[in-house]
PDB file of C-alpha atoms and ligand atoms in Angstrom:
ATOM      1  CA  UNK A1349     -13.432   1.894  84.078  1.00  0.00           C
ATOM      2  CA  UNK A1350     -13.375   0.420  87.592  1.00  0.00           C
ATOM      3  CA  UNK A1351     -17.040   1.315  88.134  1.00  0.00           C
ATOM      4  CA  UNK A1352     -18.076  -0.381  84.863  1.00  0.00           C
ATOM      5  CA  UNK A1353     -16.113  -3.478  85.846  1.00  0.00           C
ATOM      6  CA  UNK A1354     -17.672  -3.499  89.343  1.00  0.00           C
ATOM      7  CA  UNK A1355     -21.184  -3.090  87.908  1.00  0.00           C
ATOM      8  CA  UNK A1356     -20.506  -6.027  85.576  1.00  0.00           C
ATOM      9  CA  UNK A1357     -19.401  -8.113  88.588  1.00  0.00           C
ATOM     10  CA  UNK A1358     -22.744  -7.229  90.254  1.00  0.00           C
ATOM     11  CA  UNK A1359     -24.611  -8.301  87.080  1.00  0.00           C
ATOM     12  CA  UNK A1360     -22.487 -11.489  86.999  1.00  0.00           C
ATOM     13  CA  UNK A1361     -23.520 -12.336  90.567  1.00  0.00           C
ATOM     14  CA  UNK A1362     -27.179 -11.576  89.756  1.00  0.00           C
ATOM     15  CA  UNK A1363     -26.918 -13.921  86.768  1.00  0.00           C
ATOM     16  CA  UNK A1364     -25.716 -16.653  89.126  1.00  0.00           C
ATOM     17  CA  UNK A1365     -28.676 -15.854  91.405  1.00  0.00           C
ATOM     18  CA  UNK A1366     -31.019 -16.292  88.415  1.00  0.00           C
ATOM     19  CA  UNK A1367     -29.545 -19.731  87.711  1.00  0.00           C
ATOM     20  CA  UNK A1368     -30.049 -20.836  91.333  1.00  0.00           C
ATOM     21  CA  UNK A1369     -33.560 -19.313  91.354  1.00  0.00           C
ATOM     22  CA  UNK A1370     -34.432 -21.110  88.111  1.00  0.00           C
ATOM     23  CA  UNK A1371     -33.451 -24.492  89.577  1.00  0.00           C
ATOM     24  CA  UNK A1372     -35.444 -23.898  92.788  1.00  0.00           C
ATOM     25  CA  UNK A1373     -38.416 -22.565  90.790  1.00  0.00           C
ATOM     26  CA  UNK A1374     -38.426 -25.638  88.546  1.00  0.00           C
ATOM     27  CA  UNK A1375     -38.414 -27.951  91.582  1.00  0.00           C
ATOM     28  CA  UNK A1376     -41.124 -26.098  93.515  1.00  0.00           C
ATOM     29  CA  UNK A1377     -43.342 -24.802  90.672  1.00  0.00           C
ATOM     30  CA  UNK A1378     -42.872 -27.015  87.583  1.00  0.00           C
ATOM     31  CA  UNK A1379     -45.364 -25.025  85.490  1.00  0.00           C
ATOM     32  CA  UNK A1380     -43.623 -21.687  86.056  1.00  0.00           C
ATOM     33  CA  UNK A1381     -41.431 -20.179  83.291  1.00  0.00           C
ATOM     34  CA  UNK A1382     -38.346 -21.552  85.048  1.00  0.00           C
ATOM     35  CA  UNK A1383     -36.570 -22.519  81.800  1.00  0.00           C
ATOM     36  CA  UNK A1384     -36.730 -18.864  80.725  1.00  0.00           C
ATOM     37  CA  UNK A1385     -35.219 -17.823  84.078  1.00  0.00           C
ATOM     38  CA  UNK A1386     -32.437 -20.389  83.576  1.00  0.00           C
ATOM     39  CA  UNK A1387     -31.727 -19.216  80.020  1.00  0.00           C
ATOM     40  CA  UNK A1388     -31.639 -15.582  81.136  1.00  0.00           C
ATOM     41  CA  UNK A1389     -29.253 -16.473  83.945  1.00  0.00           C
ATOM     42  CA  UNK A1390     -26.948 -18.520  81.706  1.00  0.00           C
ATOM     43  CA  UNK A1391     -26.967 -15.836  78.994  1.00  0.00           C
ATOM     44  CA  UNK A1392     -26.189 -13.168  81.572  1.00  0.00           C
ATOM     45  CA  UNK A1393     -23.218 -15.211  82.820  1.00  0.00           C
ATOM     46  CA  UNK A1394     -21.744 -15.654  79.344  1.00  0.00           C
ATOM     47  CA  UNK A1395     -22.191 -11.990  78.334  1.00  0.00           C
ATOM     48  CA  UNK A1396     -21.006 -10.407  81.602  1.00  0.00           C
ATOM     49  CA  UNK A1397     -18.188 -12.965  81.944  1.00  0.00           C
ATOM     50  CA  UNK A1398     -16.851 -12.224  78.460  1.00  0.00           C
ATOM     51  CA  UNK A1399     -17.170  -8.447  79.090  1.00  0.00           C
ATOM     52  CA  UNK A1400     -15.302  -8.733  82.425  1.00  0.00           C
ATOM     53  CA  UNK A1401     -12.560 -10.765  80.751  1.00  0.00           C
ATOM     54  CA  UNK A1402     -12.294  -8.281  77.889  1.00  0.00           C
ATOM     55  CA  UNK A1403     -11.920  -5.306  80.220  1.00  0.00           C
ATOM     56  CA  UNK A1404      -9.340  -7.106  82.367  1.00  0.00           C
ATOM     57  CA  UNK A1405      -7.377  -8.435  79.350  1.00  0.00           C
ATOM     58  CA  UNK A1406      -7.236  -4.942  77.879  1.00  0.00           C
ATOM     59  CA  UNK A1407      -5.520  -3.793  81.074  1.00  0.00           C
ATOM     60  CA  UNK A1408      -8.276  -1.302  81.895  1.00  0.00           C
ATOM     61  CA  UNK A1409      -8.487  -2.596  85.477  1.00  0.00           C
ATOM     62  CA  UNK A1410      -5.817  -3.919  87.818  1.00  0.00           C
ATOM     63  CA  UNK A1411      -6.908  -7.581  87.646  1.00  0.00           C
ATOM     64  CA  UNK A1412      -4.992 -10.586  86.284  1.00  0.00           C
ATOM     65  CA  UNK A1413      -6.712 -12.901  83.780  1.00  0.00           C
ATOM     66  CA  UNK A1414      -6.133 -16.659  83.847  1.00  0.00           C
ATOM     67  CA  UNK A1415      -7.069 -17.659  80.303  1.00  0.00           C
ATOM     68  CA  UNK A1416      -7.261 -21.388  81.072  1.00  0.00           C
ATOM     69  CA  UNK A1417      -9.659 -20.753  83.942  1.00  0.00           C
ATOM     70  CA  UNK A1418     -11.773 -18.447  81.778  1.00  0.00           C
ATOM     71  CA  UNK A1419     -11.845 -20.965  78.911  1.00  0.00           C
ATOM     72  CA  UNK A1420     -13.094 -23.717  81.244  1.00  0.00           C
ATOM     73  CA  UNK A1421     -15.715 -21.379  82.757  1.00  0.00           C
ATOM     74  CA  UNK A1422     -16.883 -20.387  79.276  1.00  0.00           C
ATOM     75  CA  UNK A1423     -17.282 -24.005  78.137  1.00  0.00           C
ATOM     76  CA  UNK A1424     -19.246 -24.874  81.310  1.00  0.00           C
ATOM     77  CA  UNK A1425     -21.446 -21.758  81.018  1.00  0.00           C
ATOM     78  CA  UNK A1426     -22.228 -22.420  77.332  1.00  0.00           C
ATOM     79  CA  UNK A1427     -23.142 -26.012  78.279  1.00  0.00           C
ATOM     80  CA  UNK A1428     -25.531 -24.621  80.921  1.00  0.00           C
ATOM     81  CA  UNK A1429     -27.020 -22.270  78.310  1.00  0.00           C
ATOM     82  CA  UNK A1430     -27.559 -25.121  75.812  1.00  0.00           C
ATOM     83  CA  UNK A1431     -29.093 -27.389  78.483  1.00  0.00           C
ATOM     84  CA  UNK A1432     -31.420 -24.586  79.639  1.00  0.00           C
ATOM     85  CA  UNK A1433     -32.479 -24.131  76.019  1.00  0.00           C
ATOM     86  CA  UNK A1434     -33.199 -27.860  75.686  1.00  0.00           C
ATOM     87  CA  UNK A1435     -35.259 -27.682  78.897  1.00  0.00           C
ATOM     88  CA  UNK A1436     -37.225 -24.786  77.416  1.00  0.00           C
ATOM     89  CA  UNK A1437     -37.923 -26.680  74.183  1.00  0.00           C
ATOM     90  CA  UNK A1438     -38.707 -29.956  75.966  1.00  0.00           C
ATOM     91  CA  UNK A1439     -40.563 -29.022  79.176  1.00  0.00           C
ATOM     92  CA  UNK A1440     -41.258 -32.707  79.930  1.00  0.00           C
ATOM     93  CA  UNK A1441     -37.528 -33.541  80.055  1.00  0.00           C
ATOM     94  CA  UNK A1442     -36.471 -35.608  83.076  1.00  0.00           C
ATOM     95  CA  UNK A1443     -35.022 -34.229  86.288  1.00  0.00           C
ATOM     96  CA  UNK A1444     -31.528 -35.302  85.189  1.00  0.00           C
ATOM     97  CA  UNK A1445     -31.270 -32.297  82.886  1.00  0.00           C
ATOM     98  CA  UNK A1446     -32.136 -29.909  85.704  1.00  0.00           C
ATOM     99  CA  UNK A1447     -29.697 -31.547  88.125  1.00  0.00           C
ATOM    100  CA  UNK A1448     -26.959 -31.331  85.481  1.00  0.00           C
ATOM    101  CA  UNK A1449     -27.632 -27.589  85.113  1.00  0.00           C
ATOM    102  CA  UNK A1450     -27.472 -27.191  88.909  1.00  0.00           C
ATOM    103  CA  UNK A1451     -24.249 -29.216  89.142  1.00  0.00           C
ATOM    104  CA  UNK A1452     -22.532 -27.322  86.293  1.00  0.00           C
ATOM    105  CA  UNK A1453     -23.522 -23.996  87.884  1.00  0.00           C
ATOM    106  CA  UNK A1454     -21.930 -25.133  91.149  1.00  0.00           C
ATOM    107  CA  UNK A1455     -18.839 -26.273  89.219  1.00  0.00           C
ATOM    108  CA  UNK A1456     -18.448 -22.748  87.814  1.00  0.00           C
ATOM    109  CA  UNK A1457     -18.925 -21.170  91.251  1.00  0.00           C
ATOM    110  CA  UNK A1458     -16.236 -23.534  92.563  1.00  0.00           C
ATOM    111  CA  UNK A1459     -13.886 -22.668  89.681  1.00  0.00           C
ATOM    112  CA  UNK A1460     -14.491 -18.929  90.253  1.00  0.00           C
ATOM    113  CA  UNK A1461     -13.657 -19.170  93.950  1.00  0.00           C
ATOM    114  CA  UNK A1462     -11.032 -21.945  94.276  1.00  0.00           C
ATOM    115  CA  UNK A1463      -9.047 -21.895  90.968  1.00  0.00           C
TER     116      UNK A1463
HETATM  117  C1  HEM B 345     -22.589 -20.633  85.145  1.00  0.00           C
HETATM  118  C2  HEM B 345     -21.767 -19.654  84.841  1.00  0.00           C
HETATM  119  C3  HEM B 345     -20.935 -18.859  85.815  1.00  0.00           C
HETATM  120  C4  HEM B 345     -20.999 -18.769  87.176  1.00  0.00           C
HETATM  121  C5  HEM B 345     -21.974 -19.480  88.123  1.00  0.00           C
HETATM  122  C6  HEM B 345     -19.967 -17.830  87.592  1.00  0.00           C
HETATM  123  C7  HEM B 345     -19.716 -17.465  88.902  1.00  0.00           C
HETATM  124  C8  HEM B 345     -18.825 -16.496  89.291  1.00  0.00           C
HETATM  125  C9  HEM B 345     -18.651 -16.017  90.643  1.00  0.00           C
HETATM  126  C10 HEM B 345     -19.418 -16.515  91.866  1.00  0.00           C
HETATM  127  C11 HEM B 345     -17.690 -15.063  90.613  1.00  0.00           C
HETATM  128  C12 HEM B 345     -17.158 -14.234  91.799  1.00  0.00           C
HETATM  129  C13 HEM B 345     -15.899 -14.883  92.327  1.00  0.00           C
HETATM  130  C14 HEM B 345     -15.159 -13.971  93.275  1.00  0.00           C
HETATM  131  O1  HEM B 345     -15.417 -12.778  93.336  1.00  0.00           O
HETATM  132  O2  HEM B 345     -14.259 -14.527  93.926  1.00  0.00           O
HETATM  133  C15 HEM B 345     -17.226 -14.933  89.256  1.00  0.00           C
HETATM  134  C16 HEM B 345     -16.236 -14.078  88.838  1.00  0.00           C
HETATM  135  C17 HEM B 345     -15.774 -13.977  87.547  1.00  0.00           C
HETATM  136  N1  HEM B 345     -16.236 -14.666  86.448  1.00  0.00           N
HETATM  137 FE1  HEM B 345     -17.765 -16.015  86.446  1.00  0.00          FE
HETATM  138  N2  HEM B 345     -19.285 -17.396  86.482  1.00  0.00           N
HETATM  139  C18 HEM B 345     -19.835 -17.983  85.382  1.00  0.00           C
HETATM  140  C19 HEM B 345     -19.447 -17.807  84.068  1.00  0.00           C
HETATM  141  C20 HEM B 345     -18.384 -17.035  83.642  1.00  0.00           C
HETATM  142  C21 HEM B 345     -17.925 -16.914  82.276  1.00  0.00           C
HETATM  143  C22 HEM B 345     -18.556 -17.630  81.072  1.00  0.00           C
HETATM  144  C23 HEM B 345     -16.851 -16.071  82.285  1.00  0.00           C
HETATM  145  C24 HEM B 345     -15.969 -15.601  81.144  1.00  0.00           C
HETATM  146  C25 HEM B 345     -16.088 -15.917  79.889  1.00  0.00           C
HETATM  147  C26 HEM B 345     -16.649 -15.629  83.660  1.00  0.00           C
HETATM  148  C27 HEM B 345     -15.676 -14.733  84.072  1.00  0.00           C
HETATM  149  C28 HEM B 345     -15.523 -14.282  85.346  1.00  0.00           C
HETATM  150  C29 HEM B 345     -14.542 -13.281  85.748  1.00  0.00           C
HETATM  151  C30 HEM B 345     -13.542 -12.576  84.816  1.00  0.00           C
HETATM  152  C31 HEM B 345     -14.700 -13.106  87.124  1.00  0.00           C
HETATM  153  C32 HEM B 345     -13.836 -12.203  88.034  1.00  0.00           C
HETATM  154  C33 HEM B 345     -14.578 -10.997  88.521  1.00  0.00           C
HETATM  155  C34 HEM B 345     -13.706 -10.309  89.580  1.00  0.00           C
HETATM  156  O3  HEM B 345     -12.766  -9.598  89.198  1.00  0.00           O
HETATM  157  O4  HEM B 345     -13.957 -10.544  90.768  1.00  0.00           O
HETATM  158  N3  HEM B 345     -17.593 -16.248  84.445  1.00  0.00           N
HETATM  159  N4  HEM B 345     -17.936 -15.822  88.454  1.00  0.00           N
END
């Protein structure tokens, strides 16, 4: 199961890369499908994050799970997903929405590394 877990970690990091790419794309090429990139990234984070947590909680890998940390990450990631969806539906939305998505993504990176 270690290899499955490791592959999910790779997918999790690629999902984070999609979120960062989506923000940069939106700033540099406003007419590009950046909202779709952001939604894909946020969705990837939620799905791979939940799968990683499930595998670890089931004791299939030798990794401890901090449920409080995971709960906070999940709430932040779902917020990013909802905001990306709003951006997709309302392409003319102000920059504040995009900066909030960027900030929340950084918050989750910080939680992942420092908590
Ligand atoms: C915007 C959303 C998210 C971002 C940017 C993000 C970012 C990261 C990063 C950078 C790591 C690697 C940390 C390290 O190896 O030290 C990580 C690991 C992890 N994340 Fe997330 N994450 C997000 C959402 C989630 C969600 C929603 C969950 C669970 C529901 C989750 C669960 C995990 C777990 C279990 C690990 C540990 C993987 C390991 O064993 O190294 N993440 N996350």
